[in-house]
Amino acid sequence: MGRRKSKRKGAPRKKNIQPLPILFDCPFCNHKQSCEAKLDKVRKIGRVTCTVCQEFFQTQINFLTEAIDVFNDWIDACEEEN
Ligand SMILES: [Zn+2]
């Protein structure tokens, strides 16, 4: 009798504590968690770079800007282009 190992677990619930860097899905190559967001608060520059396709986006930030905001700006910019 063959035992079938088809465990189907839902995504394990992790606590929402994310260490740096913050990762997002890439809108260009669609890789999951391949985009790294970095905020340079000194120079007021936010930058998201995809480690897979090397696509990147840079925008001005302020002291309230979070990594997700930079990423959202990137998505907006992509949509405007298309
Ligand atoms: Zn990419």
Coordinates of N, CA and C and ligand atoms in Angstrom, one line a residue:
M1 N 0.8 -1.2 0.0 CA 0.0 0.0 0.0 C 0.9 1.3 0.0
G2 N 0.7 2.0 -1.0 CA 1.5 3.2 -1.1 C 0.9 4.3 -0.3
R3 N 1.7 4.9 0.4 CA 1.2 6.1 1.2 C 1.4 7.3 0.4
R4 N 0.4 8.0 0.2 CA 0.5 9.3 -0.5 C 0.8 10.4 0.4
K5 N 1.8 11.1 0.1 CA 2.2 12.2 0.9 C 1.7 13.5 0.2
S6 N 0.5 13.8 0.4 CA 0.0 15.0 -0.2 C -0.5 15.9 0.9
K7 N 0.4 16.3 1.7 CA 0.0 17.2 2.7 C -0.3 18.5 2.1
R8 N -1.4 19.0 2.4 CA -1.7 20.3 1.9 C -1.9 21.3 3.0
K9 N -0.9 21.9 3.3 CA -1.0 22.9 4.4 C -1.2 24.3 3.8
G10 N -2.0 25.0 4.4 CA -2.0 26.4 4.0 C -0.7 27.1 4.4
A11 N -0.6 28.3 4.0 CA 0.6 29.0 4.4 C 0.7 29.1 5.9
P12 N 1.9 28.7 6.4 CA 2.0 28.8 7.8 C 1.9 30.2 8.3
R13 N 1.2 30.3 9.4 CA 1.0 31.7 9.9 C 2.2 32.1 10.7
K14 N 2.9 33.1 10.1 CA 4.0 33.6 10.8 C 3.6 34.9 11.4
K15 N 4.3 35.2 12.4 CA 4.1 36.5 13.0 C 4.7 37.6 12.0
N16 N 4.0 38.7 12.1 CA 4.4 39.7 11.1 C 5.6 40.5 11.5
I17 N 6.6 39.8 11.9 CA 7.9 40.6 12.2 C 8.9 40.3 11.1
Q18 N 9.1 41.3 10.3 CA 10.0 41.1 9.2 C 11.3 41.8 9.5
P19 N 12.4 41.1 9.4 CA 13.7 41.7 9.5 C 14.0 42.4 8.2
L20 N 15.0 43.3 8.3 CA 15.4 44.0 7.0 C 16.1 42.9 6.1
P21 N 16.2 43.1 4.9 CA 15.5 44.1 4.1 C 14.1 43.7 3.8
I22 N 13.3 44.7 3.4 CA 11.9 44.5 3.1 C 11.8 44.1 1.7
L23 N 11.1 43.0 1.4 CA 11.0 42.4 0.1 C 9.6 42.5 -0.5
F24 N 9.6 42.7 -1.8 CA 8.3 42.8 -2.5 C 8.4 41.9 -3.8
D25 N 7.2 41.6 -4.3 CA 7.1 40.9 -5.6 C 7.5 41.9 -6.7
C26 N 8.2 41.4 -7.7 CA 8.6 42.3 -8.8 C 7.5 42.4 -9.8
P27 N 7.2 43.6 -10.2 CA 6.2 43.8 -11.2 C 6.7 43.6 -12.6
F28 N 8.0 43.4 -12.8 CA 8.5 43.2 -14.1 C 8.7 41.7 -14.4
C29 N 9.4 41.0 -13.5 CA 9.7 39.6 -13.8 C 8.8 38.7 -13.0
N30 N 8.0 39.3 -12.2 CA 7.0 38.6 -11.4 C 7.6 37.6 -10.4
H31 N 8.8 37.8 -10.1 CA 9.4 36.9 -9.0 C 8.9 37.4 -7.7
K32 N 8.7 36.4 -6.8 CA 8.2 36.7 -5.5 C 9.3 37.2 -4.6
Q33 N 9.1 38.2 -3.9 CA 10.0 38.7 -2.9 C 11.4 39.0 -3.4
S34 N 11.4 39.5 -4.6 CA 12.8 39.7 -5.2 C 13.2 41.1 -5.2
C35 N 12.3 42.0 -4.8 CA 12.6 43.4 -4.8 C 12.9 43.9 -3.4
E36 N 14.1 44.5 -3.3 CA 14.5 45.1 -2.0 C 14.3 46.6 -2.0
A37 N 13.7 47.0 -0.9 CA 13.5 48.5 -0.8 C 14.4 49.0 0.2
K38 N 15.0 50.1 -0.2 CA 15.9 50.8 0.8 C 15.6 52.3 0.9
L39 N 15.6 52.7 2.0 CA 15.3 54.1 2.2 C 16.5 54.9 2.7
D40 N 16.9 55.8 2.0 CA 18.0 56.7 2.4 C 17.4 58.0 3.0
K41 N 17.2 58.0 4.3 CA 16.5 59.1 4.8 C 17.4 60.4 4.9
V42 N 18.6 60.2 4.8 CA 19.6 61.3 4.9 C 19.5 62.1 3.5
R43 N 19.5 61.3 2.4 CA 19.5 62.0 1.1 C 18.1 62.1 0.6
K44 N 17.1 61.5 1.4 CA 15.7 61.5 1.0 C 15.5 60.8 -0.4
I45 N 16.0 59.7 -0.4 CA 15.9 58.9 -1.7 C 15.4 57.5 -1.3
G46 N 14.3 57.1 -1.9 CA 13.9 55.7 -1.7 C 14.2 54.9 -3.0
R47 N 14.6 53.7 -2.8 CA 15.0 52.9 -4.0 C 14.5 51.5 -3.8
V48 N 14.0 51.0 -4.9 CA 13.6 49.6 -4.9 C 14.3 48.9 -6.0
T49 N 15.0 47.8 -5.7 CA 15.7 47.1 -6.8 C 15.3 45.6 -6.8
C50 N 15.1 45.1 -8.0 CA 14.8 43.7 -8.1 C 16.2 43.0 -8.2
T51 N 16.4 42.0 -7.4 CA 17.6 41.2 -7.4 C 17.6 40.2 -8.5
V52 N 16.5 40.0 -9.2 CA 16.4 39.0 -10.2 C 16.6 39.7 -11.6
C53 N 15.8 40.7 -11.9 CA 15.9 41.3 -13.3 C 16.6 42.6 -13.2
Q54 N 17.1 43.0 -12.1 CA 17.8 44.3 -11.9 C 17.1 45.5 -12.3
E55 N 15.8 45.4 -12.4 CA 15.0 46.6 -12.6 C 15.0 47.4 -11.3
F56 N 15.0 48.7 -11.4 CA 15.0 49.5 -10.2 C 14.2 50.8 -10.4
F57 N 13.8 51.3 -9.2 CA 13.0 52.5 -9.2 C 13.5 53.4 -8.1
Q58 N 13.6 54.7 -8.3 CA 14.1 55.6 -7.3 C 13.1 56.7 -7.2
T59 N 12.9 57.2 -6.0 CA 11.9 58.3 -5.9 C 12.3 59.1 -4.6
Q60 N 11.8 60.3 -4.6 CA 12.0 61.1 -3.4 C 11.1 60.7 -2.3
I61 N 11.7 60.7 -1.1 CA 10.9 60.3 0.1 C 11.0 61.4 1.1
N62 N 10.1 61.3 2.1 CA 10.3 62.2 3.2 C 10.3 61.3 4.5
F63 N 10.3 62.0 5.6 CA 10.5 61.2 6.9 C 9.4 60.3 7.2
L64 N 8.2 60.5 6.5 CA 7.1 59.6 6.8 C 7.1 58.4 5.8
T65 N 7.9 58.5 4.8 CA 7.8 57.4 3.8 C 8.3 56.1 4.3
E66 N 7.6 55.0 3.9 CA 8.0 53.7 4.3 C 8.3 52.9 3.0
A67 N 9.0 51.8 3.2 CA 9.4 51.0 2.1 C 8.2 50.7 1.2
I68 N 7.1 50.4 1.8 CA 5.9 50.0 1.0 C 5.5 51.2 0.1
D69 N 5.7 52.4 0.6 CA 5.2 53.6 -0.2 C 6.1 53.7 -1.5
V70 N 7.4 53.5 -1.3 CA 8.3 53.5 -2.4 C 7.9 52.5 -3.5
F71 N 7.6 51.3 -3.0 CA 7.2 50.2 -3.9 C 5.9 50.6 -4.6
N72 N 4.9 51.1 -3.8 CA 3.7 51.5 -4.4 C 3.9 52.6 -5.5
D73 N 4.8 53.5 -5.3 CA 5.1 54.5 -6.3 C 5.6 53.9 -7.5
W74 N 6.4 52.8 -7.3 CA 7.0 52.1 -8.5 C 5.8 51.5 -9.3
I75 N 4.9 50.8 -8.6 CA 3.8 50.2 -9.3 C 3.0 51.3 -10.1
D76 N 2.8 52.4 -9.4 CA 2.0 53.5 -10.1 C 2.8 53.9 -11.3
A77 N 4.1 54.1 -11.2 CA 4.9 54.6 -12.3 C 4.8 53.5 -13.5
C78 N 4.8 52.3 -13.1 CA 4.7 51.2 -14.1 C 3.4 51.3 -14.9
E79 N 2.3 51.5 -14.1 CA 1.0 51.5 -14.7 C 0.8 52.8 -15.6
E80 N 1.5 53.8 -15.2 CA 1.4 55.0 -16.0 C 2.0 54.8 -17.4
E81 N 3.1 54.1 -17.3 CA 3.9 53.8 -18.6 C 3.1 53.0 -19.5
N82 N 2.3 52.1 -19.0 CA 1.6 51.1 -19.9 C 0.3 51.7 -20.4
Ligands
ZN1 ZN 12.3 41.6 -11.3

